[in-house]
Coordinates of C-alpha atoms and ligand atoms in Angstrom, one line a residue:
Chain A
X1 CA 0.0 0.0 0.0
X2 CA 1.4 3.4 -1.0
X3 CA 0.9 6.2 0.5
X4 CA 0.1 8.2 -2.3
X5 CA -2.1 5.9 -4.0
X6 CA -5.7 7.7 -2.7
X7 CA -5.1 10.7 -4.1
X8 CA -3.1 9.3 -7.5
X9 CA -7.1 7.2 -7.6
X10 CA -8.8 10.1 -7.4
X11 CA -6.3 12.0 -10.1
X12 CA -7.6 9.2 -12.4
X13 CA -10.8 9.1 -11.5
X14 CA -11.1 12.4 -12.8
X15 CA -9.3 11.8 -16.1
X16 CA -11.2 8.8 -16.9
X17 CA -14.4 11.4 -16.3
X18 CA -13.5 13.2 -19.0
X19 CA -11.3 11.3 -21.4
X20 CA -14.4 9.0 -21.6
X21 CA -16.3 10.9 -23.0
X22 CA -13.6 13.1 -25.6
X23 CA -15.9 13.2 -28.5
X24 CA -18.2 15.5 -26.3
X25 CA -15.7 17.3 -24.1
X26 CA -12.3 17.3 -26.0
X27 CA -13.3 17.6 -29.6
X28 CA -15.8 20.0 -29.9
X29 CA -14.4 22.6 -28.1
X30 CA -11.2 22.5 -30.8
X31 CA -13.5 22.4 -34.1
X32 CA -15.5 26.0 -32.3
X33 CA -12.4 27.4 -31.8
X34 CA -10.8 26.3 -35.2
X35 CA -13.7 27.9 -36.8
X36 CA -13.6 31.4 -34.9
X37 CA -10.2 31.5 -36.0
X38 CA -11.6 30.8 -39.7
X39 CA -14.7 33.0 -39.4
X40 CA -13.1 35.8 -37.8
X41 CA -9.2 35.6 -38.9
X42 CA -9.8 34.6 -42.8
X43 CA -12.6 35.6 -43.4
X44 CA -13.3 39.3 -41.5
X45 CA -9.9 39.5 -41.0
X46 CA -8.9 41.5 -44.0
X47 CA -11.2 44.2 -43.7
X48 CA -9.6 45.2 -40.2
X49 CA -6.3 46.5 -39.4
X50 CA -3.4 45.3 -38.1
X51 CA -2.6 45.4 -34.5
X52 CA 0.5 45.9 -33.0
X53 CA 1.7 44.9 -36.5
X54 CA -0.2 41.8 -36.6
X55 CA -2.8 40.3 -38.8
X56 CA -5.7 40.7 -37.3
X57 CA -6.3 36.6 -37.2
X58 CA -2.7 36.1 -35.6
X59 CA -3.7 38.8 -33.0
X60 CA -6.4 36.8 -31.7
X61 CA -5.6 33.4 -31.7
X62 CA -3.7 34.0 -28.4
X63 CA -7.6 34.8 -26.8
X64 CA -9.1 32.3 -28.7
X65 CA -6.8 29.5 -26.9
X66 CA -7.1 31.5 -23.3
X67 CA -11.0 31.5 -24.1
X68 CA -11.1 27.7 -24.8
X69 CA -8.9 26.8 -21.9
X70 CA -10.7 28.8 -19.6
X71 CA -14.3 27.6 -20.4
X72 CA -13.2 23.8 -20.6
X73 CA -11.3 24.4 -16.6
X74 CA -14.8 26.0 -15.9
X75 CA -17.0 23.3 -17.4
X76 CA -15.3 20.4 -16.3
X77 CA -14.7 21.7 -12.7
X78 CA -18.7 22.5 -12.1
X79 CA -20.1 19.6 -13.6
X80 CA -18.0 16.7 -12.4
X81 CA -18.3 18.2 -8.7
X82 CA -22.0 19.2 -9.7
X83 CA -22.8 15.6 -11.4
X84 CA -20.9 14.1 -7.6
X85 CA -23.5 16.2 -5.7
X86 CA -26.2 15.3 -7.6
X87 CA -25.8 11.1 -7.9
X88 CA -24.5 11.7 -4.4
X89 CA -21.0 10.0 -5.6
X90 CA -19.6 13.2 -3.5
X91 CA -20.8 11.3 -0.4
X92 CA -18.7 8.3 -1.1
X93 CA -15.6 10.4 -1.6
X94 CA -16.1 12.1 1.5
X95 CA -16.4 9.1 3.6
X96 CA -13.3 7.9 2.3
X97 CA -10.2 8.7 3.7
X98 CA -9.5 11.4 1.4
X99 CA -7.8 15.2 2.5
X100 CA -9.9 18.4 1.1
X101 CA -7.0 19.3 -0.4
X102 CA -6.7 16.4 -2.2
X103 CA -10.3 16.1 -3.6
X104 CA -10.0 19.6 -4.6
X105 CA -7.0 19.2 -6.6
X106 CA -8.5 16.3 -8.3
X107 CA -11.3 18.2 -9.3
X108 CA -9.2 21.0 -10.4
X109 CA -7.0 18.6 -12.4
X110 CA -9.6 17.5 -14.4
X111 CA -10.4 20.8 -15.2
X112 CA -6.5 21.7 -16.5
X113 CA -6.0 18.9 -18.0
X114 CA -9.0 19.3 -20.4
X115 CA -8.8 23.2 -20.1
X116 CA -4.6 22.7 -21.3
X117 CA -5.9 20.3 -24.0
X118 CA -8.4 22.4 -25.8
X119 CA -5.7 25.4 -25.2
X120 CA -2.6 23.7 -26.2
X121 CA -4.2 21.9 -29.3
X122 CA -6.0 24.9 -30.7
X123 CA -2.9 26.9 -30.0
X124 CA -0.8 24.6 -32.1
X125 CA -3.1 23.8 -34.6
X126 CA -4.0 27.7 -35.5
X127 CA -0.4 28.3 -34.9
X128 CA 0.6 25.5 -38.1
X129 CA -1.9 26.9 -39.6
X130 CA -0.1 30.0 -39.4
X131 CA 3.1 29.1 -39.9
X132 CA 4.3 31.0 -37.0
X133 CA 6.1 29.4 -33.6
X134 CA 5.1 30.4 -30.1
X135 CA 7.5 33.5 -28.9
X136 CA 7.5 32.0 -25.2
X137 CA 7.0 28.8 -24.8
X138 CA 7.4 29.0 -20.7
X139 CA 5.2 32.4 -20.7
X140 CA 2.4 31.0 -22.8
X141 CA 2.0 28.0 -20.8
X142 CA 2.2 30.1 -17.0
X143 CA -0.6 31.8 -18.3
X144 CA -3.0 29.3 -19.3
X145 CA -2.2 27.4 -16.3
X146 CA -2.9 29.7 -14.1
X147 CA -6.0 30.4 -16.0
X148 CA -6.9 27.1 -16.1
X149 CA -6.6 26.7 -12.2
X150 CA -8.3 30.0 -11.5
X151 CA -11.4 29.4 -14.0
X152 CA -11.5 25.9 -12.3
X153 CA -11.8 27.0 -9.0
X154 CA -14.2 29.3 -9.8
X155 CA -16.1 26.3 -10.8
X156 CA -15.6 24.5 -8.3
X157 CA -17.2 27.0 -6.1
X158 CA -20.0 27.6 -8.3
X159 CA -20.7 23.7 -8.2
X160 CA -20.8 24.1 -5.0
X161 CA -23.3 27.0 -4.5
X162 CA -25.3 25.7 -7.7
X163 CA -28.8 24.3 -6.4
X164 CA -29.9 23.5 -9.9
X165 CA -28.3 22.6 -13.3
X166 CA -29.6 26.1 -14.8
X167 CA -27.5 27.9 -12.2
X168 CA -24.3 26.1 -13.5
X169 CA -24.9 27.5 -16.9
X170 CA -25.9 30.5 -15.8
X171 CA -23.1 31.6 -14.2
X172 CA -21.5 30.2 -17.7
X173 CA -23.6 32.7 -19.8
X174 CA -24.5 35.5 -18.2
X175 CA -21.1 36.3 -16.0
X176 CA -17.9 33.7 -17.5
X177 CA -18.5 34.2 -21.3
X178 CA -19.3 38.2 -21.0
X179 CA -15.9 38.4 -18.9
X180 CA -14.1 36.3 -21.5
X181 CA -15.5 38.5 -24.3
X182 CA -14.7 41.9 -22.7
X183 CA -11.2 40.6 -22.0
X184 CA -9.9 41.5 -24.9
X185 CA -10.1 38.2 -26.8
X186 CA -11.1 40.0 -30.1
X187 CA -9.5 43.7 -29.4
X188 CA -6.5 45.2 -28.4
X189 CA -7.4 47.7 -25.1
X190 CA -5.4 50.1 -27.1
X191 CA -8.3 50.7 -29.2
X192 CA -10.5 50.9 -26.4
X193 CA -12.0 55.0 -25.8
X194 CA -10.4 56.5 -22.7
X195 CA -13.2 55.2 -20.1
X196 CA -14.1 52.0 -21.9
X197 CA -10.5 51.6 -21.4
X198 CA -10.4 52.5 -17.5
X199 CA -13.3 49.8 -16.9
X200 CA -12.0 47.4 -19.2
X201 CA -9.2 47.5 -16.3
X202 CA -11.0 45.9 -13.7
X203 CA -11.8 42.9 -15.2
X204 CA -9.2 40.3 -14.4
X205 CA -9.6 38.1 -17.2
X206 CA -8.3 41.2 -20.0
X207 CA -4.8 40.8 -17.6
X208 CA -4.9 36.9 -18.5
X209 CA -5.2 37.4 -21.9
X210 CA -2.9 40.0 -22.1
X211 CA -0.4 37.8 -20.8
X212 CA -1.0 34.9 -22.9
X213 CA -0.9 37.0 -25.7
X214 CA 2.6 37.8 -24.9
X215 CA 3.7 34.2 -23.7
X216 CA 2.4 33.6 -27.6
X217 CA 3.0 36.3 -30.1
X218 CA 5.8 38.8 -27.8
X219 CA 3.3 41.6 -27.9
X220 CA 1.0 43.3 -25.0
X221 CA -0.6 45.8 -23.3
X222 CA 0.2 46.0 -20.2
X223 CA 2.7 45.2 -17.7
X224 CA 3.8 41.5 -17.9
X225 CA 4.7 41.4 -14.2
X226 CA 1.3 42.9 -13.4
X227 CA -0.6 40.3 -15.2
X228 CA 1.9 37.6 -14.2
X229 CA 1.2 38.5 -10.5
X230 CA -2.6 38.8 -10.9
X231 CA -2.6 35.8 -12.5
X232 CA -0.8 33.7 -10.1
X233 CA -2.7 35.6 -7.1
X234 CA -6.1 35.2 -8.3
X235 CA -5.7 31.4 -9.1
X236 CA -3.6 30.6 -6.1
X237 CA -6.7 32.6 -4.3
X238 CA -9.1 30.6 -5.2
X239 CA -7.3 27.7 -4.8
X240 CA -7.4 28.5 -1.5
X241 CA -10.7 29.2 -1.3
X242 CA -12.2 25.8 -2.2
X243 CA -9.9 23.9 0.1
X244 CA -11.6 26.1 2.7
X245 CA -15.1 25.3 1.7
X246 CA -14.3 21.5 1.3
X247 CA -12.9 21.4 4.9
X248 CA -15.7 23.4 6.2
X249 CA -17.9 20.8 4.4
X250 CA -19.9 23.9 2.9
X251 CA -22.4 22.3 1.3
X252 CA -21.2 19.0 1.6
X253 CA -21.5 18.0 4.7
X254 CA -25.1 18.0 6.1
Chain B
X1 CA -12.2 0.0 23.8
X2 CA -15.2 -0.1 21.8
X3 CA -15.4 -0.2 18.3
X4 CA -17.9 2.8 17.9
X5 CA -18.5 4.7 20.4
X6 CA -21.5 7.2 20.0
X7 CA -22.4 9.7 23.2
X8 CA -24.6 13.2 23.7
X9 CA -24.8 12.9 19.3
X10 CA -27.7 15.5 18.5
X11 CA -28.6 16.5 15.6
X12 CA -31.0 19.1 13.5
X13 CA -32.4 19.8 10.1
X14 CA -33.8 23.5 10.2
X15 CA -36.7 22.5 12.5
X16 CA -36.5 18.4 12.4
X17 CA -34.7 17.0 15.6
X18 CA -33.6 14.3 13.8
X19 CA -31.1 13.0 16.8
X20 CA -31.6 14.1 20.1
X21 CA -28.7 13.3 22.2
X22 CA -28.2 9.6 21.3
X23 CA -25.2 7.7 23.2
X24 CA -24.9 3.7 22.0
X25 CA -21.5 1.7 22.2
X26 CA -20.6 -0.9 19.4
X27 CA -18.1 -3.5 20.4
X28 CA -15.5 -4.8 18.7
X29 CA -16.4 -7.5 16.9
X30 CA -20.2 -7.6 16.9
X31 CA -22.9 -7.8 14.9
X32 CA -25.0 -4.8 16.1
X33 CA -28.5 -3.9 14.6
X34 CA -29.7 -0.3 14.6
X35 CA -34.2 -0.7 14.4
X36 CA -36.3 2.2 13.8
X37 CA -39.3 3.3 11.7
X38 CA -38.6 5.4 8.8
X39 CA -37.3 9.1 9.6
X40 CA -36.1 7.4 13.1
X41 CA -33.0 9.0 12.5
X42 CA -30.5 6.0 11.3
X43 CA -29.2 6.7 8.4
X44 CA -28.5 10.6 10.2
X45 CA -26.8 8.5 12.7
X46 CA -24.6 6.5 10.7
X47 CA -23.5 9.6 8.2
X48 CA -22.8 11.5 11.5
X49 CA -20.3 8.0 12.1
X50 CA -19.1 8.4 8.6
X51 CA -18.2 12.3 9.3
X52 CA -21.2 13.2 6.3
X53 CA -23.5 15.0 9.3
X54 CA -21.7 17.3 11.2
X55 CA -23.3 17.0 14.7
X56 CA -24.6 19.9 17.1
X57 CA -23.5 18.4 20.1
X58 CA -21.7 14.9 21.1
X59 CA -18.6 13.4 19.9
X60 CA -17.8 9.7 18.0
X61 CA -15.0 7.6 18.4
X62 CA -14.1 4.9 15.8
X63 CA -11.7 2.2 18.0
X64 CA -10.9 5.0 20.6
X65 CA -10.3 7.7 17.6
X66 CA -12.3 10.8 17.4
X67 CA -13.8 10.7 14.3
X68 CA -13.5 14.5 14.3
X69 CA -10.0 14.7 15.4
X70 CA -8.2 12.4 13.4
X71 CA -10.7 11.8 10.6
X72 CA -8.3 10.2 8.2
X73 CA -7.7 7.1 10.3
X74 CA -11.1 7.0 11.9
X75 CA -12.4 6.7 8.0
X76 CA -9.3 4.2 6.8
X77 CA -11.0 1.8 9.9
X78 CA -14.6 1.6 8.4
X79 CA -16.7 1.1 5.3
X80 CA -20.5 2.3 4.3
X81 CA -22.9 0.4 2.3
X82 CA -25.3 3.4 1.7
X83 CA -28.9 3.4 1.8
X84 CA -28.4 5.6 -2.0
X85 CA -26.7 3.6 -4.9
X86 CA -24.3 6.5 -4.4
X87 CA -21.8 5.9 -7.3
X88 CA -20.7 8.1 -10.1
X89 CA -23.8 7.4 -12.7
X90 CA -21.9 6.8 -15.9
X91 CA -18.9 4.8 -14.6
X92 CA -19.0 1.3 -15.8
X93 CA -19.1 -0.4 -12.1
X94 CA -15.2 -2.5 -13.0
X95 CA -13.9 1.1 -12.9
X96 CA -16.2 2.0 -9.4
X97 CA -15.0 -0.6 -7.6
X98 CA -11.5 -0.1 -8.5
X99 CA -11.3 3.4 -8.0
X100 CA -12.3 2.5 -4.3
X101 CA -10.1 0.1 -4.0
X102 CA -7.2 3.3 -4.5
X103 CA -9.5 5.6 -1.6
X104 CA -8.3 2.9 0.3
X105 CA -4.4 2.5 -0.6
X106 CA -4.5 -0.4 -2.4
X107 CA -2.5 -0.3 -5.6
X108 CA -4.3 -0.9 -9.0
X109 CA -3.3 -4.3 -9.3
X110 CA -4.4 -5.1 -6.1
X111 CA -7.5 -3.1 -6.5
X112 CA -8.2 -5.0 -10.0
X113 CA -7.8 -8.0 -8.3
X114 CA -10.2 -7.6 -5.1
X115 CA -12.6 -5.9 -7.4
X116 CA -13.0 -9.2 -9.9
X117 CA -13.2 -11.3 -7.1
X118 CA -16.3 -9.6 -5.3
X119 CA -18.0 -8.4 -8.7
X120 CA -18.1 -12.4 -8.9
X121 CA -18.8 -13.1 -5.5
X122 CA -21.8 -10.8 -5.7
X123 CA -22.7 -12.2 -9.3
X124 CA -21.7 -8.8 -10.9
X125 CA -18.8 -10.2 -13.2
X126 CA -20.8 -10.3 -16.8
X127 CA -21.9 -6.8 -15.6
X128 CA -18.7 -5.3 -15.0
X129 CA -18.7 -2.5 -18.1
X130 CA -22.4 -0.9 -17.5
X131 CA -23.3 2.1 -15.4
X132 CA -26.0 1.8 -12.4
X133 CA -28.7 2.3 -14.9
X134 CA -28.2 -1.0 -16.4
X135 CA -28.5 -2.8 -13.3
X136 CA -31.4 -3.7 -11.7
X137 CA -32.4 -2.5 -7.9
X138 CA -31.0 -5.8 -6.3
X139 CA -27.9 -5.6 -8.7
X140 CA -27.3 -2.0 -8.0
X141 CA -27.7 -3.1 -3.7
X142 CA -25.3 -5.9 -4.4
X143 CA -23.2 -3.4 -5.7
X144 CA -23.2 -1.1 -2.6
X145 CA -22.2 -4.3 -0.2
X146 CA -19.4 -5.2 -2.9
X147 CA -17.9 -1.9 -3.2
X148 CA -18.1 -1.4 0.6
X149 CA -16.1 -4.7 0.9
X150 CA -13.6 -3.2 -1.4
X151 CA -11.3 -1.6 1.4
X152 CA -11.5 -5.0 3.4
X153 CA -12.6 -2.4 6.1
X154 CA -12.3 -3.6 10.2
X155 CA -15.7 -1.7 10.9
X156 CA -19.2 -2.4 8.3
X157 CA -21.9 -0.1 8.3
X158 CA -24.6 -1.6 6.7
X159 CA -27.3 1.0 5.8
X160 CA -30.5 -1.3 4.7
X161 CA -28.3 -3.1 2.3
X162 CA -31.2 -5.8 1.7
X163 CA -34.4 -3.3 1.2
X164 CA -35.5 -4.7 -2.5
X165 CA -33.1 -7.3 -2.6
X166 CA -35.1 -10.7 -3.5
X167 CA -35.5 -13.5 -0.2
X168 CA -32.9 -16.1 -1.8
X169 CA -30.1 -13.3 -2.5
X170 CA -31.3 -11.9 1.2
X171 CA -30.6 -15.4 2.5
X172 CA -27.3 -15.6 0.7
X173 CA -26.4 -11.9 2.1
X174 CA -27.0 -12.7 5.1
X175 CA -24.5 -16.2 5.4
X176 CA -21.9 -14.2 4.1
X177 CA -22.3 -11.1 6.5
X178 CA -22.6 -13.6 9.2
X179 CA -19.5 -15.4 7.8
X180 CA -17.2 -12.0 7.5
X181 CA -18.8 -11.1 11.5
X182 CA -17.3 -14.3 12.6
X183 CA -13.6 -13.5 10.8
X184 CA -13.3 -10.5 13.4
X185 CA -15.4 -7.9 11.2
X186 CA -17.8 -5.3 13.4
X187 CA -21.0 -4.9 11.7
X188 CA -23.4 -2.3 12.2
X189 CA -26.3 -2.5 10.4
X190 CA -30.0 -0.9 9.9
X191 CA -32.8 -3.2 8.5
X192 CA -36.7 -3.0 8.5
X193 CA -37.0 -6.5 8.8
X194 CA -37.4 -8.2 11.8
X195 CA -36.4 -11.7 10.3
X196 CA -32.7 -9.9 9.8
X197 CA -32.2 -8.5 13.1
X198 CA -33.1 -11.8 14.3
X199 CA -31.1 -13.8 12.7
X200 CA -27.4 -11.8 12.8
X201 CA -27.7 -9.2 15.6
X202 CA -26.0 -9.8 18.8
X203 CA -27.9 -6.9 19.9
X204 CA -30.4 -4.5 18.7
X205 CA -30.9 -0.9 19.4
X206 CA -34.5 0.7 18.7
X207 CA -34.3 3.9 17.7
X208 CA -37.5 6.3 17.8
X209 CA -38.1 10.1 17.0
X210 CA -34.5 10.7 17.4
X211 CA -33.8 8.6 20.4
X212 CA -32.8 5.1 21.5
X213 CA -35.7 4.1 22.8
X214 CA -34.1 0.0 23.8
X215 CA -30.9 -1.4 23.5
X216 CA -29.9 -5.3 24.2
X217 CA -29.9 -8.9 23.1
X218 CA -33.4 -9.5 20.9
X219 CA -33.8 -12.3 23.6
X220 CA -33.6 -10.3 26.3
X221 CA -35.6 -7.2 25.0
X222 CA -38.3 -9.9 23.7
X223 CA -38.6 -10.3 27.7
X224 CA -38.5 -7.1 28.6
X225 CA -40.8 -5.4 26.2
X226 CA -42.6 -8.2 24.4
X227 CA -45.6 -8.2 26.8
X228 CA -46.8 -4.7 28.5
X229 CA -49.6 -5.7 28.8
X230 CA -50.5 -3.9 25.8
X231 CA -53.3 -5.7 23.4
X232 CA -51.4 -7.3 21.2
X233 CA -51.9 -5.8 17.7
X234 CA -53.7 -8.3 15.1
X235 CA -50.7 -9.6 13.0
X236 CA -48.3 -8.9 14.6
X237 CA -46.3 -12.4 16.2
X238 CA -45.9 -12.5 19.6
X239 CA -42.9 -13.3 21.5
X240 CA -40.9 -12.0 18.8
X241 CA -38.7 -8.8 18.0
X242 CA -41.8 -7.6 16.3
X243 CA -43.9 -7.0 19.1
X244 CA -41.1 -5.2 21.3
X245 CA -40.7 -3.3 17.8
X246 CA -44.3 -2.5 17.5
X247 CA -44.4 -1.9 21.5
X248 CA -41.8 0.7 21.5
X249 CA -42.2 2.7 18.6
X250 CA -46.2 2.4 18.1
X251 CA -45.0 1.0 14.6
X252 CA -45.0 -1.9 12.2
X253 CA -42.2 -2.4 11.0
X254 CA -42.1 -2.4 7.4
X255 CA -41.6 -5.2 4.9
X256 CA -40.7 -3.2 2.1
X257 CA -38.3 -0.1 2.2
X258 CA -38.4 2.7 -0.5
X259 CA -35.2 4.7 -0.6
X260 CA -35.0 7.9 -1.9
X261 CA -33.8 8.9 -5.4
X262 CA -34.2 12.5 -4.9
X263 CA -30.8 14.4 -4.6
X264 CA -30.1 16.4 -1.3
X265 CA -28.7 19.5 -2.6
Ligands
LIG301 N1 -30.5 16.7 4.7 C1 -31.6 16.8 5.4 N2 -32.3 17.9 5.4 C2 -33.4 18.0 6.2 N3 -34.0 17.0 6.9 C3 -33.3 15.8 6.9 C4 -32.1 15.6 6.2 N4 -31.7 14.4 6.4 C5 -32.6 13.8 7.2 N5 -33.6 14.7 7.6 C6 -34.7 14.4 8.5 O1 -34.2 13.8 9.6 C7 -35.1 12.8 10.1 C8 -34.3 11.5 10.2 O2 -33.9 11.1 8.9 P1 -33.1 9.8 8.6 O3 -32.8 9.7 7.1 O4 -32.0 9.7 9.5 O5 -34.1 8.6 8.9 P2 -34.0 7.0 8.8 O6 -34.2 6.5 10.1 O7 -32.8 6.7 8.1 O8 -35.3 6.7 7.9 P3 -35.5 5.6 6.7 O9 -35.8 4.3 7.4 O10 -36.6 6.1 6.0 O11 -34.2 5.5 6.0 C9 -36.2 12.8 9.1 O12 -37.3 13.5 9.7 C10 -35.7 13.4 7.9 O13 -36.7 14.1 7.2
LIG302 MG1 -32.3 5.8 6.3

C-alpha cells in the first residue's frame, strides 16, 4: 500500500471522467475554436487592421486558446463536482479517507487537464496553420495554467453553490462568457476609448489574456509582471478558497 | 475500547430534531442492529459516524479515535454500504470498484484483483462495463455491499443493504455477512426486517423520533418489552422482535423499504 495511492485514484478518476467521453468534451471545443479563427481571422480579418503589427487573425488566436482553456477548466470543474453532488457520488468520496486538499485538486485537475488540452491543441493547430512558432514557450504555458486553475476553482465554487443545473450555466452565460468577451479576446485595449478603457481594467480576465498574448506572439498591453502576479494571485486565491469550503464541508457536509 | 462509540450525538435539520442526544457503544467484533421506523434517525446517525453530518453536540470515536479529530484514520477503519446507490452514474461499475479500492491505498493491481473477485462473489462479473442504470435494484444493492467490501474495512456499516433485494439473494447476504462477522469484522447494520435482526444481531438498538428508545440482546428485550400488557396488535407475532418493535415505537415495522432517489442538494 502506497501512500500516495488515494489521491493518484482520485487524479484518475477524474481523467477517466473526462477522457471517456472526448468526442463531447475534448473535440468539440477544438473544431468552435478552429472555426472562430476561420470566421473571424480569414474571413473578416482582411477588412480590419493590423494590430501591434499583426494580422488581425494572428492577433487573436492567443484569446481564442485562453478562451477555450478557460471555459473547458470551468465546465469540467462544475459539472464533475455538480454531477458528484447530484448522484450523491460526493458522499462516497467524502467518507473515504481522502484530504480536502486532495479532492479539490483532483477536481481542479480535471479541469486543467481538459482546459490545457483544448488550449494547447487549438494553439498549435492555429499556430501551423499560421506558420508562426510560439515567442515564449514558458510564458504562454504560465498563463494558461494559471487560467486554467483560477477558471477551475471558480467552478468548483460555483458547483458548490449551484442548487440547480440552470445555475451552473448560468453563471457560464451570463457572468464567464461576458468576462471572456470583454477581455480582450477580439481587441486590443489600445483601441478601447479612454473610459471603456479605465473599466475594461478591472476585469481580471483582460490581464490573462494579455499575458498569454505575450507568452504567444511577444506583444501586449500591459505590464507582464502585473498580469503575471494577478494571474498567479487570483488562481492561487481561489485555490485557496475551495480547500476552505471543502474542509468546512460547505455544502457537503449535512 | 469499543469499536464505535457514540455519546450526547444530537442532531437538526432547520426544525427536524432528527437526533436528540443519542449515546450507544458498538463493540468490537459484533454484529450490532440499529431498528427504527422510517425518519427514526438511522441513516442521520450512521452519516454523522461516517463524518457526512456534522453534529450539534456529542462526539464519535471509531476504535478510541475521534472521528472529528483524526478523521483520516477514523475513516481508513470503516466502510459504508449506503442506503443511496451512491456511485458516479456513468462509470461502468469495474472502474467504481476499482477506484475504491485506490481511496483505500490499495495499488491498481491489487484493487483489479479484489474488485473481480467480489464483482463475482456478488454475481456482478458479466456486468462489470455498465453504469448503475443498467443494473437492476437488487444488482445495484449488491453493488453497494461489494464496493463497501472493497477496502476489506475492520468496521461495516450496513445501511438497509437488503431493502428490495429478493429472499434467496437476502438469505445468501446474510451467510456471508454472518461469515465476515465471525472472521473478526464489526457490523453495524439498519434493517426493517425483523427476520434480519433476528437472525445476525447480537444486539439490537431501537431507535425512535430521534432517540434510542431500547438497546440489548433480541432475547432479552423480547422479555422485557414483548408483553406490556398492551393488546397485542392483530398480526403482529408475539414473542418476537416484532412485538417489542411495535411496543416501543407504536409502529409496524415495514416489509418493504423505498429509498429515496431525490438528490439532497
Ligand atoms: N439533509 C436533510 N435535510 C433536512 N432534513 C433531513 C435531512 N436528512 C434527514 N432529515 C430528516 O431527519 C429525520 C431522520 O432522517 P433519517 O434519514 O436519519 O431517517 P432514517 O431512520 O434513516 O429513515 P429511513 O428508514 O426512511 O431511511 C427525518 O425526519 C428526515 O426528514
Ligand atoms: Mg435511512
Amino acid at each position: 500500500m502506497g501512500n500516495g495511492t488515494p489521491f493518484v485514484t482520485l487524479l484518475r478518476q477524474e481523467w477517466f471522467r473526462f477522457t471517456r467521453l472526448w468526442k463531447q468534451t475534448i473535440f468539440p471545443p477544438i473544431v468552435t475554436t478552429i472555426l472562430f479563427i476561420l470566421i473571424f481571422g480569414f474571413s473578416l480579418g482582411d477588412r480590419i487592421r493590423e494590430i501591434h503589427g499583426l494580422s488581425y487573425i494572428l492577433f487573436i488566436v492567443p484569446g481564442l486558446a485562453a478562451m477555450g482553456a478557460m471555459m473547458n477548466a470551468h465546465t469540467n470543474c462544475s459539472f464533475a463536482l455538480y454531477m458528484s453532488r447530484f448522484d450523491q457520488s460526493i458522499d462516497n468520496m467524502l467518507a473515504a479517507p481522502l484530504r480536502s486538499i486532495e479532492l479539490v485538486t483532483a477536481f481542479l485537475w480535471g479541469g486543467i487537464a481538459r482546459g490545457m488540452l483544448v488550449g494547447l491543441v487549438t494553439l498549435a493547430v492555429s499556430l501551423l496553420l499560421l506558420k508562426q512558432p510560439p515567442y515564449h514557450l514558458g510564458w504562454t504555458l504560465f498563463f494558461l495554467i494559471t487560467q486554467t486553475v483560477f477558471f477551475g476553482c471558480w467552478g468548483i465554487v460555483g458547483a458548490l453553490r449551484a442548487k440547480t443545473w440552470d445555475n451552473l450555466a448560468t453563471a457560464q452565460n451570463f457572468i464567464i462568457t461576458p468576462l471572456i468577451y470583454l477581455g480582450g479576446v477580439f481587441y486590443s485595449v489600445d483601441l478601447l476609448p479612454g473610459i471603456w478603457r479605465t473599466i475594461s481594467g478591472f476585469n481580471p480576465l483582460l490581464y490573462m489574456i494579455d499575458g498569454t498574448r505575450y507568452g504567444v506572439l511577444g506583444v501586449h498591453d500591459l505590464s507582464l509582471l502585473t498580469s503575471a502576479g494577478l494571474s498567479a494571485g487570483m488562481s492561487l486565491g481561489m485555490f485557496a478558497l475551495c480547500v476552505i469550503l471543502f474542509q468546512k464541508g460547505y455544502r457537503l457536509v449535512r | 475500547m469499543n469499536a464505535i462509540e457514540i455519546s450526547g450525538i444530537k442532531k437538526s435539520f432547520q426544525n427536524v430534531h432528527a437526533l436528540k442526544g443519542v449515546d450507544l457503544a458498538i463493540r468490537q467484533g459484533e454484529f450490532f442492529g440499529l431498528l427504527g421506523p422510517n425518519g427514526a434517525g438511522k441513516t442521520t446517525l450512521i452519516s454523522a459516524i461516517m463524518g457526512l453530518v456534522r453534529p450539534d453536540a456529542g462526539a464519535i470515536q471509531v476504535m478510541g479515535l475521534d472521528n472529528r479529530q483524526e478523521p483520516m484514520a477514523a475513516k481508513k477503519l470503516m466502510a459504508l454500504c449506503p442506503q443511496e446507490i451512491n456511485v458516479h452514474t456513468y462509470f461502468p461499475i469495474q472502474k467504481i470498484m476499482e477506484f475504491q479500492g485506490g481511496f483505500y491505498g490499495f495499488d491498481r493491481k491489487t484493487s483489479k484483483q479484489r474488485a473481480e473477485e467480489l464483482l463475482k462473489r456478488f454475481g456482478l462479473w458479466e456486468k462489470r462495463k455498465v453504469g448503475k442504470f443498467n443494473l437492476s435494484g437488487g444488482m445495484q444493492r449488491r453493488l453497494m455491499i461489494a464496493r463497501s467490501l472493497m477496502s476489506d474495512p475492520k468496521i461495516l456499516i450496513l445501511d438497509e443493504p437488503t431493502a428490495g433485494v429478493d429472499v434467496e439473494l437476502r438469505h445468501e447476504l446474510w451467510d456471508f455477512l454472518k461469515t465476515i462477522n465471525q472472521n473478526g469484522r464489526t457490523i453495524l447494520l439498519t434493517t426493517h426486517y425483523i427476520e434480519e435482526a433476528e437472525q445476525l444481531c447480537g444486539r439490537v438498538a431501537i431507535i425512535h423520533e430521534g432517540k434510542i428508545v431500547a438497546c440489548d440482546t433480541p432475547q432479552k428485550l423480547i422479555v422485557q418489552h414483548g408483553q406490556k400488557g398492551k393488546p397485542v396488535r392483530r398480526f403482529v407475532r408475539p414473542g418476537t422482535l416484532e412485538e417489542v418493535f411495535v411496543n416501543l415505537t407504536g409502529k409496524r415495522m415495514e416489509e418493504a423499504q423505498q429509498w429515496e432517489m431525490a438528490p439532497r442538494l
